[in-house]
mmCIF file with all atom_site columns, C-alpha atoms and ligand atoms in Angstrom:
data_model
loop_
_atom_site.group_PDB
_atom_site.id
_atom_site.type_symbol
_atom_site.label_atom_id
_atom_site.label_alt_id
_atom_site.label_comp_id
_atom_site.label_asym_id
_atom_site.label_entity_id
_atom_site.label_seq_id
_atom_site.pdbx_PDB_ins_code
_atom_site.Cartn_x
_atom_site.Cartn_y
_atom_site.Cartn_z
_atom_site.occupancy
_atom_site.B_iso_or_equiv
_atom_site.pdbx_formal_charge
_atom_site.auth_seq_id
_atom_site.auth_comp_id
_atom_site.auth_asym_id
_atom_site.auth_atom_id
_atom_site.pdbx_PDB_model_num
ATOM   1   C  CA  . MET A 1 1   ? -188.273 196.902 141.150 1.00 47.00 ? 1   MET A CA  1
ATOM   2   C  CA  . ASN A 1 2   ? -190.892 199.262 142.665 1.00 52.00 ? 2   ASN A CA  1
ATOM   3   C  CA  . ARG A 1 3   ? -191.397 202.854 141.487 1.00 51.00 ? 3   ARG A CA  1
ATOM   4   C  CA  . GLN A 1 4   ? -189.405 204.355 144.324 1.00 54.00 ? 4   GLN A CA  1
ATOM   5   C  CA  . SER A 1 5   ? -186.342 202.150 143.722 1.00 52.00 ? 5   SER A CA  1
ATOM   6   C  CA  . GLU A 1 6   ? -186.663 202.707 139.949 1.00 47.00 ? 6   GLU A CA  1
ATOM   7   C  CA  . LYS A 1 7   ? -186.610 206.455 140.586 1.00 51.00 ? 7   LYS A CA  1
ATOM   8   C  CA  . GLU A 1 8   ? -183.581 206.122 142.868 1.00 50.00 ? 8   GLU A CA  1
ATOM   9   C  CA  . SER A 1 9   ? -181.560 203.850 140.579 1.00 51.00 ? 9   SER A CA  1
ATOM   10  C  CA  . PHE A 1 10  ? -182.292 206.203 137.672 1.00 57.00 ? 10  PHE A CA  1
ATOM   11  C  CA  . ALA A 1 11  ? -180.886 209.029 139.755 1.00 82.00 ? 11  ALA A CA  1
ATOM   12  C  CA  . PHE A 1 12  ? -177.568 207.266 140.366 1.00 91.00 ? 12  PHE A CA  1
ATOM   13  C  CA  . TYR A 1 13  ? -174.660 207.725 138.023 1.00 91.00 ? 13  TYR A CA  1
ATOM   14  C  CA  . GLU A 1 14  ? -173.331 204.439 136.702 1.00 92.00 ? 14  GLU A CA  1
ATOM   15  C  CA  . SER A 1 15  ? -170.386 206.432 135.404 1.00 93.00 ? 15  SER A CA  1
ATOM   16  C  CA  . TYR A 1 16  ? -169.966 210.118 136.124 1.00 95.00 ? 16  TYR A CA  1
ATOM   17  C  CA  . PRO A 1 17  ? -170.138 212.435 133.100 1.00 94.00 ? 17  PRO A CA  1
ATOM   18  C  CA  . GLY A 1 18  ? -167.009 214.214 131.928 1.00 95.00 ? 18  GLY A CA  1
ATOM   19  C  CA  . HIS A 1 19  ? -168.083 217.682 133.052 1.00 95.00 ? 19  HIS A CA  1
ATOM   20  C  CA  . VAL A 1 20  ? -168.388 216.509 136.684 1.00 95.00 ? 20  VAL A CA  1
ATOM   21  C  CA  . MET A 1 21  ? -164.904 214.967 136.573 1.00 96.00 ? 21  MET A CA  1
ATOM   22  C  CA  . ILE A 1 22  ? -163.414 218.082 134.979 1.00 96.00 ? 22  ILE A CA  1
ATOM   23  C  CA  . PHE A 1 23  ? -165.041 220.315 137.562 1.00 96.00 ? 23  PHE A CA  1
ATOM   24  C  CA  . ARG A 1 24  ? -163.837 218.109 140.426 1.00 97.00 ? 24  ARG A CA  1
ATOM   25  C  CA  . TRP A 1 25  ? -160.318 218.036 139.021 1.00 97.00 ? 25  TRP A CA  1
ATOM   26  C  CA  . ILE A 1 26  ? -160.191 221.818 138.667 1.00 97.00 ? 26  ILE A CA  1
ATOM   27  C  CA  . VAL A 1 27  ? -161.256 222.348 142.289 1.00 96.00 ? 27  VAL A CA  1
ATOM   28  C  CA  . LEU A 1 28  ? -158.869 219.684 143.599 1.00 97.00 ? 28  LEU A CA  1
ATOM   29  C  CA  . ALA A 1 29  ? -155.990 220.937 141.443 1.00 97.00 ? 29  ALA A CA  1
ATOM   30  C  CA  . VAL A 1 30  ? -156.398 224.504 142.746 1.00 97.00 ? 30  VAL A CA  1
ATOM   31  C  CA  . ILE A 1 31  ? -156.390 223.232 146.358 1.00 97.00 ? 31  ILE A CA  1
ATOM   32  C  CA  . PHE A 1 32  ? -153.368 221.049 145.675 1.00 97.00 ? 32  PHE A CA  1
ATOM   33  C  CA  . GLY A 1 33  ? -151.521 223.916 143.973 1.00 97.00 ? 33  GLY A CA  1
ATOM   34  C  CA  . LEU A 1 34  ? -152.163 226.249 146.879 1.00 97.00 ? 34  LEU A CA  1
ATOM   35  C  CA  . GLY A 1 35  ? -151.024 223.525 149.292 1.00 97.00 ? 35  GLY A CA  1
ATOM   36  C  CA  . VAL A 1 36  ? -147.738 223.168 147.402 1.00 98.00 ? 36  VAL A CA  1
ATOM   37  C  CA  . TYR A 1 37  ? -147.314 226.941 147.441 1.00 97.00 ? 37  TYR A CA  1
ATOM   38  C  CA  . VAL A 1 38  ? -147.942 227.170 151.210 1.00 97.00 ? 38  VAL A CA  1
ATOM   39  C  CA  . LEU A 1 39  ? -145.437 224.455 152.088 1.00 97.00 ? 39  LEU A CA  1
ATOM   40  C  CA  . SER A 1 40  ? -142.823 225.616 149.582 1.00 97.00 ? 40  SER A CA  1
ATOM   41  C  CA  . ASP A 1 41  ? -143.151 229.102 151.014 1.00 95.00 ? 41  ASP A CA  1
ATOM   42  C  CA  . ILE A 1 42  ? -142.025 227.773 154.407 1.00 95.00 ? 42  ILE A CA  1
ATOM   43  C  CA  . LYS A 1 43  ? -139.236 225.650 152.940 1.00 95.00 ? 43  LYS A CA  1
ATOM   44  C  CA  . GLU A 1 44  ? -138.789 224.289 149.431 1.00 97.00 ? 44  GLU A CA  1
ATOM   45  C  CA  . ILE A 1 45  ? -138.076 220.794 150.695 1.00 97.00 ? 45  ILE A CA  1
ATOM   46  C  CA  . LEU A 1 46  ? -141.464 220.762 152.457 1.00 97.00 ? 46  LEU A CA  1
ATOM   47  C  CA  . GLY A 1 47  ? -143.178 221.473 149.138 1.00 97.00 ? 47  GLY A CA  1
ATOM   48  C  CA  . VAL A 1 48  ? -141.280 218.598 147.513 1.00 98.00 ? 48  VAL A CA  1
ATOM   49  C  CA  . ALA A 1 49  ? -142.126 216.260 150.416 1.00 98.00 ? 49  ALA A CA  1
ATOM   50  C  CA  . TYR A 1 50  ? -145.796 217.249 150.126 1.00 98.00 ? 50  TYR A CA  1
ATOM   51  C  CA  . VAL A 1 51  ? -145.843 216.441 146.405 1.00 98.00 ? 51  VAL A CA  1
ATOM   52  C  CA  . ILE A 1 52  ? -144.194 213.053 147.034 1.00 98.00 ? 52  ILE A CA  1
ATOM   53  C  CA  . TYR A 1 53  ? -146.643 212.247 149.841 1.00 97.00 ? 53  TYR A CA  1
ATOM   54  C  CA  . SER A 1 54  ? -149.553 213.257 147.589 1.00 97.00 ? 54  SER A CA  1
ATOM   55  C  CA  . VAL A 1 55  ? -148.395 210.883 144.861 1.00 97.00 ? 55  VAL A CA  1
ATOM   56  C  CA  . VAL A 1 56  ? -148.085 208.023 147.371 1.00 96.00 ? 56  VAL A CA  1
ATOM   57  C  CA  . ALA A 1 57  ? -151.475 208.842 148.899 1.00 96.00 ? 57  ALA A CA  1
ATOM   58  C  CA  . LEU A 1 58  ? -153.250 208.970 145.544 1.00 95.00 ? 58  LEU A CA  1
ATOM   59  C  CA  . THR A 1 59  ? -151.643 205.890 144.007 1.00 95.00 ? 59  THR A CA  1
ATOM   60  C  CA  . PHE A 1 60  ? -151.557 203.591 147.044 1.00 94.00 ? 60  PHE A CA  1
ATOM   61  C  CA  . ILE A 1 61  ? -153.562 204.805 150.040 1.00 94.00 ? 61  ILE A CA  1
ATOM   62  C  CA  . LEU A 1 62  ? -156.670 206.037 148.203 1.00 94.00 ? 62  LEU A CA  1
ATOM   63  C  CA  . PRO A 1 63  ? -157.043 203.081 145.802 1.00 95.00 ? 63  PRO A CA  1
ATOM   64  C  CA  . LEU A 1 64  ? -156.309 200.452 148.464 1.00 93.00 ? 64  LEU A CA  1
ATOM   65  C  CA  . SER A 1 65  ? -158.371 201.970 151.250 1.00 92.00 ? 65  SER A CA  1
ATOM   66  C  CA  . ARG A 1 66  ? -161.399 203.013 149.174 1.00 92.00 ? 66  ARG A CA  1
ATOM   67  C  CA  . CYS A 1 67  ? -161.427 202.471 145.428 1.00 95.00 ? 67  CYS A CA  1
ATOM   68  C  CA  . VAL A 1 68  ? -160.918 198.683 145.427 1.00 95.00 ? 68  VAL A CA  1
ATOM   69  C  CA  . SER A 1 69  ? -163.993 198.208 147.619 1.00 94.00 ? 69  SER A CA  1
ATOM   70  C  CA  . CYS A 1 70  ? -166.092 200.922 145.970 1.00 95.00 ? 70  CYS A CA  1
ATOM   71  C  CA  . TYR A 1 71  ? -169.018 200.425 143.595 1.00 95.00 ? 71  TYR A CA  1
ATOM   72  C  CA  . TYR A 1 72  ? -167.150 202.603 141.084 1.00 96.00 ? 72  TYR A CA  1
ATOM   73  C  CA  . TYR A 1 73  ? -164.073 200.360 140.915 1.00 96.00 ? 73  TYR A CA  1
ATOM   74  C  CA  . GLY A 1 74  ? -163.268 200.108 137.192 1.00 95.00 ? 74  GLY A CA  1
ATOM   75  C  CA  . LYS A 1 75  ? -165.811 202.850 136.423 1.00 94.00 ? 75  LYS A CA  1
ATOM   76  C  CA  . ALA A 1 76  ? -165.636 206.619 136.114 1.00 94.00 ? 76  ALA A CA  1
ATOM   77  C  CA  . CYS A 1 77  ? -166.308 207.911 139.617 1.00 95.00 ? 77  CYS A CA  1
ATOM   78  C  CA  . ASN A 1 78  ? -166.473 211.659 140.204 1.00 95.00 ? 78  ASN A CA  1
ATOM   79  C  CA  . THR A 1 79  ? -162.701 211.970 139.812 1.00 95.00 ? 79  THR A CA  1
ATOM   80  C  CA  . GLY A 1 80  ? -162.207 209.050 137.429 1.00 94.00 ? 80  GLY A CA  1
ATOM   81  C  CA  . TRP A 1 81  ? -159.988 207.395 140.022 1.00 95.00 ? 81  TRP A CA  1
ATOM   82  C  CA  . GLY A 1 82  ? -162.077 204.222 140.006 1.00 95.00 ? 82  GLY A CA  1
ATOM   83  C  CA  . ARG A 1 83  ? -160.719 203.449 136.549 1.00 95.00 ? 83  ARG A CA  1
ATOM   84  C  CA  . LEU A 1 84  ? -157.133 204.097 137.521 1.00 94.00 ? 84  LEU A CA  1
ATOM   85  C  CA  . ALA A 1 85  ? -157.497 201.910 140.624 1.00 95.00 ? 85  ALA A CA  1
ATOM   86  C  CA  . ALA A 1 86  ? -158.601 199.024 138.424 1.00 95.00 ? 86  ALA A CA  1
ATOM   87  C  CA  . TYR A 1 87  ? -155.297 199.244 136.539 1.00 94.00 ? 87  TYR A CA  1
ATOM   88  C  CA  . LEU A 1 88  ? -153.283 199.320 139.748 1.00 94.00 ? 88  LEU A CA  1
ATOM   89  C  CA  . PHE A 1 89  ? -154.962 196.826 142.095 1.00 95.00 ? 89  PHE A CA  1
ATOM   90  C  CA  . PRO A 1 90  ? -157.416 193.904 141.956 1.00 95.00 ? 90  PRO A CA  1
ATOM   91  C  CA  . LYS A 1 91  ? -161.033 194.355 143.047 1.00 94.00 ? 91  LYS A CA  1
ATOM   92  C  CA  . GLY A 1 92  ? -161.649 194.048 146.775 1.00 92.00 ? 92  GLY A CA  1
ATOM   93  C  CA  . ASP A 1 93  ? -164.704 193.323 148.895 1.00 91.00 ? 93  ASP A CA  1
ATOM   94  C  CA  . GLU A 1 94  ? -167.370 196.057 148.591 1.00 92.00 ? 94  GLU A CA  1
ATOM   95  C  CA  . SER A 1 95  ? -168.723 195.174 152.038 1.00 90.00 ? 95  SER A CA  1
ATOM   96  C  CA  . GLN A 1 96  ? -165.416 196.410 153.507 1.00 89.00 ? 96  GLN A CA  1
ATOM   97  C  CA  . TYR A 1 97  ? -165.814 199.956 152.155 1.00 91.00 ? 97  TYR A CA  1
ATOM   98  C  CA  . VAL A 1 98  ? -166.971 201.512 155.425 1.00 91.00 ? 98  VAL A CA  1
ATOM   99  C  CA  . LYS A 1 99  ? -164.563 199.483 157.569 1.00 88.00 ? 99  LYS A CA  1
ATOM   100 C  CA  . HIS A 1 100 ? -161.580 200.656 155.525 1.00 86.00 ? 100 HIS A CA  1
ATOM   101 C  CA  . TYR A 1 101 ? -162.624 204.272 155.944 1.00 83.00 ? 101 TYR A CA  1
ATOM   102 C  CA  . SER A 1 102 ? -160.501 204.565 159.099 1.00 83.00 ? 102 SER A CA  1
ATOM   103 C  CA  . TYR A 1 103 ? -157.480 204.833 156.780 1.00 84.00 ? 103 TYR A CA  1
ATOM   104 C  CA  . ALA A 1 104 ? -158.931 208.127 155.544 1.00 83.00 ? 104 ALA A CA  1
ATOM   105 C  CA  . ILE A 1 105 ? -156.894 210.009 158.138 1.00 88.00 ? 105 ILE A CA  1
ATOM   106 C  CA  . LEU A 1 106 ? -153.873 209.382 155.899 1.00 93.00 ? 106 LEU A CA  1
ATOM   107 C  CA  . LEU A 1 107 ? -155.733 211.051 153.021 1.00 93.00 ? 107 LEU A CA  1
ATOM   108 C  CA  . HIS A 1 108 ? -157.004 213.910 155.163 1.00 93.00 ? 108 HIS A CA  1
ATOM   109 C  CA  . LEU A 1 109 ? -153.375 214.831 155.838 1.00 95.00 ? 109 LEU A CA  1
ATOM   110 C  CA  . LEU A 1 110 ? -153.305 216.110 152.247 1.00 96.00 ? 110 LEU A CA  1
ATOM   111 C  CA  . TRP A 1 111 ? -155.411 219.098 153.282 1.00 96.00 ? 111 TRP A CA  1
ATOM   112 C  CA  . VAL A 1 112 ? -154.765 219.145 157.054 1.00 96.00 ? 112 VAL A CA  1
ATOM   113 C  CA  . ILE A 1 113 ? -151.020 219.751 156.584 1.00 97.00 ? 113 ILE A CA  1
ATOM   114 C  CA  . PRO A 1 114 ? -151.326 222.784 154.234 1.00 97.00 ? 114 PRO A CA  1
ATOM   115 C  CA  . PHE A 1 115 ? -154.169 224.161 156.342 1.00 97.00 ? 115 PHE A CA  1
ATOM   116 C  CA  . PHE A 1 116 ? -152.079 224.214 159.527 1.00 97.00 ? 116 PHE A CA  1
ATOM   117 C  CA  . ALA A 1 117 ? -149.000 225.292 157.571 1.00 97.00 ? 117 ALA A CA  1
ATOM   118 C  CA  . SER A 1 118 ? -150.876 228.329 156.223 1.00 97.00 ? 118 SER A CA  1
ATOM   119 C  CA  . PHE A 1 119 ? -152.097 229.101 159.760 1.00 96.00 ? 119 PHE A CA  1
ATOM   120 C  CA  . PHE A 1 120 ? -148.531 228.779 161.028 1.00 95.00 ? 120 PHE A CA  1
ATOM   121 C  CA  . GLN A 1 121 ? -147.352 231.205 158.337 1.00 95.00 ? 121 GLN A CA  1
ATOM   122 C  CA  . LEU A 1 122 ? -150.089 233.639 159.289 1.00 94.00 ? 122 LEU A CA  1
ATOM   123 C  CA  . LEU A 1 123 ? -149.013 233.612 162.955 1.00 94.00 ? 123 LEU A CA  1
ATOM   124 C  CA  . ARG A 1 124 ? -145.365 233.878 162.021 1.00 92.00 ? 124 ARG A CA  1
ATOM   125 C  CA  . ARG A 1 125 ? -145.531 236.684 159.482 1.00 89.00 ? 125 ARG A CA  1
ATOM   126 C  CA  . LYS A 1 126 ? -148.756 238.525 160.273 1.00 84.00 ? 126 LYS A CA  1
ATOM   127 C  CA  . GLU A 1 127 ? -148.917 239.909 156.722 1.00 92.00 ? 127 GLU A CA  1
ATOM   128 C  CA  . ILE A 1 128 ? -151.940 240.608 154.562 1.00 95.00 ? 128 ILE A CA  1
ATOM   129 C  CA  . VAL A 1 129 ? -150.666 238.103 151.965 1.00 95.00 ? 129 VAL A CA  1
ATOM   130 C  CA  . THR A 1 130 ? -150.482 235.254 154.469 1.00 95.00 ? 130 THR A CA  1
ATOM   131 C  CA  . LEU A 1 131 ? -153.967 236.160 155.716 1.00 96.00 ? 131 LEU A CA  1
ATOM   132 C  CA  . ILE A 1 132 ? -155.303 236.033 152.142 1.00 97.00 ? 132 ILE A CA  1
ATOM   133 C  CA  . VAL A 1 133 ? -153.604 232.681 151.535 1.00 97.00 ? 133 VAL A CA  1
ATOM   134 C  CA  . PHE A 1 134 ? -155.005 231.232 154.780 1.00 97.00 ? 134 PHE A CA  1
ATOM   135 C  CA  . LEU A 1 135 ? -158.547 232.453 154.090 1.00 97.00 ? 135 LEU A CA  1
ATOM   136 C  CA  . SER A 1 136 ? -158.360 231.333 150.458 1.00 97.00 ? 136 SER A CA  1
ATOM   137 C  CA  . TYR A 1 137 ? -157.319 227.861 151.512 1.00 97.00 ? 137 TYR A CA  1
ATOM   138 C  CA  . LEU A 1 138 ? -160.136 227.708 154.045 1.00 97.00 ? 138 LEU A CA  1
ATOM   139 C  CA  . LEU A 1 139 ? -162.641 228.911 151.458 1.00 97.00 ? 139 LEU A CA  1
ATOM   140 C  CA  . LEU A 1 140 ? -161.415 226.403 148.877 1.00 97.00 ? 140 LEU A CA  1
ATOM   141 C  CA  . LEU A 1 141 ? -161.808 223.540 151.336 1.00 96.00 ? 141 LEU A CA  1
ATOM   142 C  CA  . LEU A 1 142 ? -165.368 224.634 151.998 1.00 96.00 ? 142 LEU A CA  1
ATOM   143 C  CA  . VAL A 1 143 ? -166.117 224.981 148.280 1.00 96.00 ? 143 VAL A CA  1
ATOM   144 C  CA  . GLU A 1 144 ? -164.678 221.514 147.680 1.00 96.00 ? 144 GLU A CA  1
ATOM   145 C  CA  . ARG A 1 145 ? -166.896 219.945 150.357 1.00 94.00 ? 145 ARG A CA  1
ATOM   146 C  CA  . VAL A 1 146 ? -170.060 221.728 149.234 1.00 94.00 ? 146 VAL A CA  1
ATOM   147 C  CA  . THR A 1 147 ? -169.533 220.982 145.554 1.00 95.00 ? 147 THR A CA  1
ATOM   148 C  CA  . LEU A 1 148 ? -168.579 217.353 146.254 1.00 94.00 ? 148 LEU A CA  1
ATOM   149 C  CA  . ARG A 1 149 ? -171.910 216.942 147.961 1.00 93.00 ? 149 ARG A CA  1
ATOM   150 C  CA  . LYS A 1 150 ? -173.860 218.810 145.273 1.00 92.00 ? 150 LYS A CA  1
ATOM   151 C  CA  . VAL A 1 151 ? -172.339 217.431 142.079 1.00 92.00 ? 151 VAL A CA  1
ATOM   152 C  CA  . ALA A 1 152 ? -171.126 214.002 143.180 1.00 94.00 ? 152 ALA A CA  1
ATOM   153 C  CA  . CYS A 1 153 ? -172.640 212.560 146.368 1.00 94.00 ? 153 CYS A CA  1
ATOM   154 C  CA  . THR A 1 154 ? -176.258 213.225 145.420 1.00 92.00 ? 154 THR A CA  1
ATOM   155 C  CA  . ARG A 1 155 ? -175.924 210.875 142.412 1.00 93.00 ? 155 ARG A CA  1
ATOM   156 C  CA  . CYS A 1 156 ? -173.545 208.355 143.965 1.00 94.00 ? 156 CYS A CA  1
ATOM   157 C  CA  . HIS A 1 157 ? -174.299 204.682 144.577 1.00 92.00 ? 157 HIS A CA  1
ATOM   158 C  CA  . GLN A 1 158 ? -172.420 204.898 147.878 1.00 91.00 ? 158 GLN A CA  1
ATOM   159 C  CA  . LYS A 1 159 ? -174.239 207.891 149.270 1.00 90.00 ? 159 LYS A CA  1
ATOM   160 C  CA  . TYR A 1 160 ? -176.407 206.181 151.893 1.00 89.00 ? 160 TYR A CA  1
ATOM   161 C  CA  . PHE A 1 161 ? -173.506 204.634 153.773 1.00 89.00 ? 161 PHE A CA  1
ATOM   162 C  CA  . CYS A 1 162 ? -170.311 206.396 152.620 1.00 90.00 ? 162 CYS A CA  1
ATOM   163 C  CA  . PRO A 1 163 ? -168.616 207.988 155.661 1.00 89.00 ? 163 PRO A CA  1
ATOM   164 C  CA  . ALA A 1 164 ? -166.972 210.583 153.365 1.00 86.00 ? 164 ALA A CA  1
ATOM   165 C  CA  . VAL A 1 165 ? -170.215 212.364 152.513 1.00 86.00 ? 165 VAL A CA  1
ATOM   166 C  CA  . PRO A 1 166 ? -169.832 215.982 153.624 1.00 84.00 ? 166 PRO A CA  1
ATOM   167 C  CA  . PHE A 1 167 ? -172.549 217.222 156.008 1.00 78.00 ? 167 PHE A CA  1
ATOM   168 C  CA  . ARG A 1 168 ? -173.938 213.735 156.681 1.00 67.00 ? 168 ARG A CA  1
ATOM   169 C  CA  . LYS A 1 169 ? -177.626 214.776 156.312 1.00 60.00 ? 169 LYS A CA  1
ATOM   170 C  CA  . ILE A 1 170 ? -177.430 213.456 152.741 1.00 46.00 ? 170 ILE A CA  1
ATOM   171 C  CA  . GLY A 1 171 ? -177.725 209.936 154.157 1.00 45.00 ? 171 GLY A CA  1
ATOM   172 C  CA  . VAL A 1 172 ? -181.478 210.359 154.523 1.00 43.00 ? 172 VAL A CA  1
ATOM   173 C  CA  . ASP A 1 173 ? -181.986 212.531 151.465 1.00 45.00 ? 173 ASP A CA  1
ATOM   174 C  CA  . LYS A 1 174 ? -183.862 210.367 148.922 1.00 44.00 ? 174 LYS A CA  1
ATOM   175 C  CA  . SER A 1 175 ? -185.154 213.100 146.712 1.00 39.00 ? 175 SER A CA  1
ATOM   176 C  CA  . ASN A 1 176 ? -182.303 212.960 144.153 1.00 38.00 ? 176 ASN A CA  1
HETATM 177 S  S1  . SF4 B 2 .   ? -170.912 209.320 148.458 1.00 64.55 ? 201 SF4 B S1  1
HETATM 178 FE FE1 . SF4 B 2 .   ? -169.721 211.160 147.905 1.00 64.55 ? 201 SF4 B FE1 1
HETATM 179 S  S2  . SF4 B 2 .   ? -167.815 210.981 149.060 1.00 64.55 ? 201 SF4 B S2  1
HETATM 180 FE FE2 . SF4 B 2 .   ? -168.774 208.951 149.064 1.00 64.55 ? 201 SF4 B FE2 1
HETATM 181 S  S3  . SF4 B 2 .   ? -167.888 207.855 147.312 1.00 64.55 ? 201 SF4 B S3  1
HETATM 182 FE FE3 . SF4 B 2 .   ? -169.773 208.843 146.608 1.00 64.55 ? 201 SF4 B FE3 1
HETATM 183 S  S4  . SF4 B 2 .   ? -169.135 210.815 145.778 1.00 64.55 ? 201 SF4 B S4  1
HETATM 184 FE FE4 . SF4 B 2 .   ? -167.433 210.053 147.046 1.00 64.55 ? 201 SF4 B FE4 1
#
């Protein structure tokens, strides 16, 4: 192993530390909570449907489309989901990680739906509260992307080829 690759492998997390996971969970939980609020505010049944879809997405779609073919399968990734996936499904082929990324649209619905729902509420009601909710949701999504990149992607084994890296420039960033 040359000095450059030693430096890079040292920089990768084999397992993410607890504080990164806790931070990621707090950010994601706040976004999820606001999403439930937005949909429930339109109609309670929409909030319930969103929660059910989230459970299905996180226990089937995410593990099967990403975690089983991820380096962090069975390990603590930045959300700890790699460990959970190992309990739910057998290990897949890591070379299929990028190919399976096309299923991500089903995961993106988790934030796309509340985003458009909050925009719909803003157009419908034109109140200061709905404007605050819409802008807060937008801001939270941005914070989530920026912090994912800063606290997780920069130390991730997948970072040079993972299509989920926010602001793709990280793919050529070898300074971390
Ligand atoms: S590179 Fe970033 S988005 Fe991709 S698996 Fe790693 S932490 Fe997740």
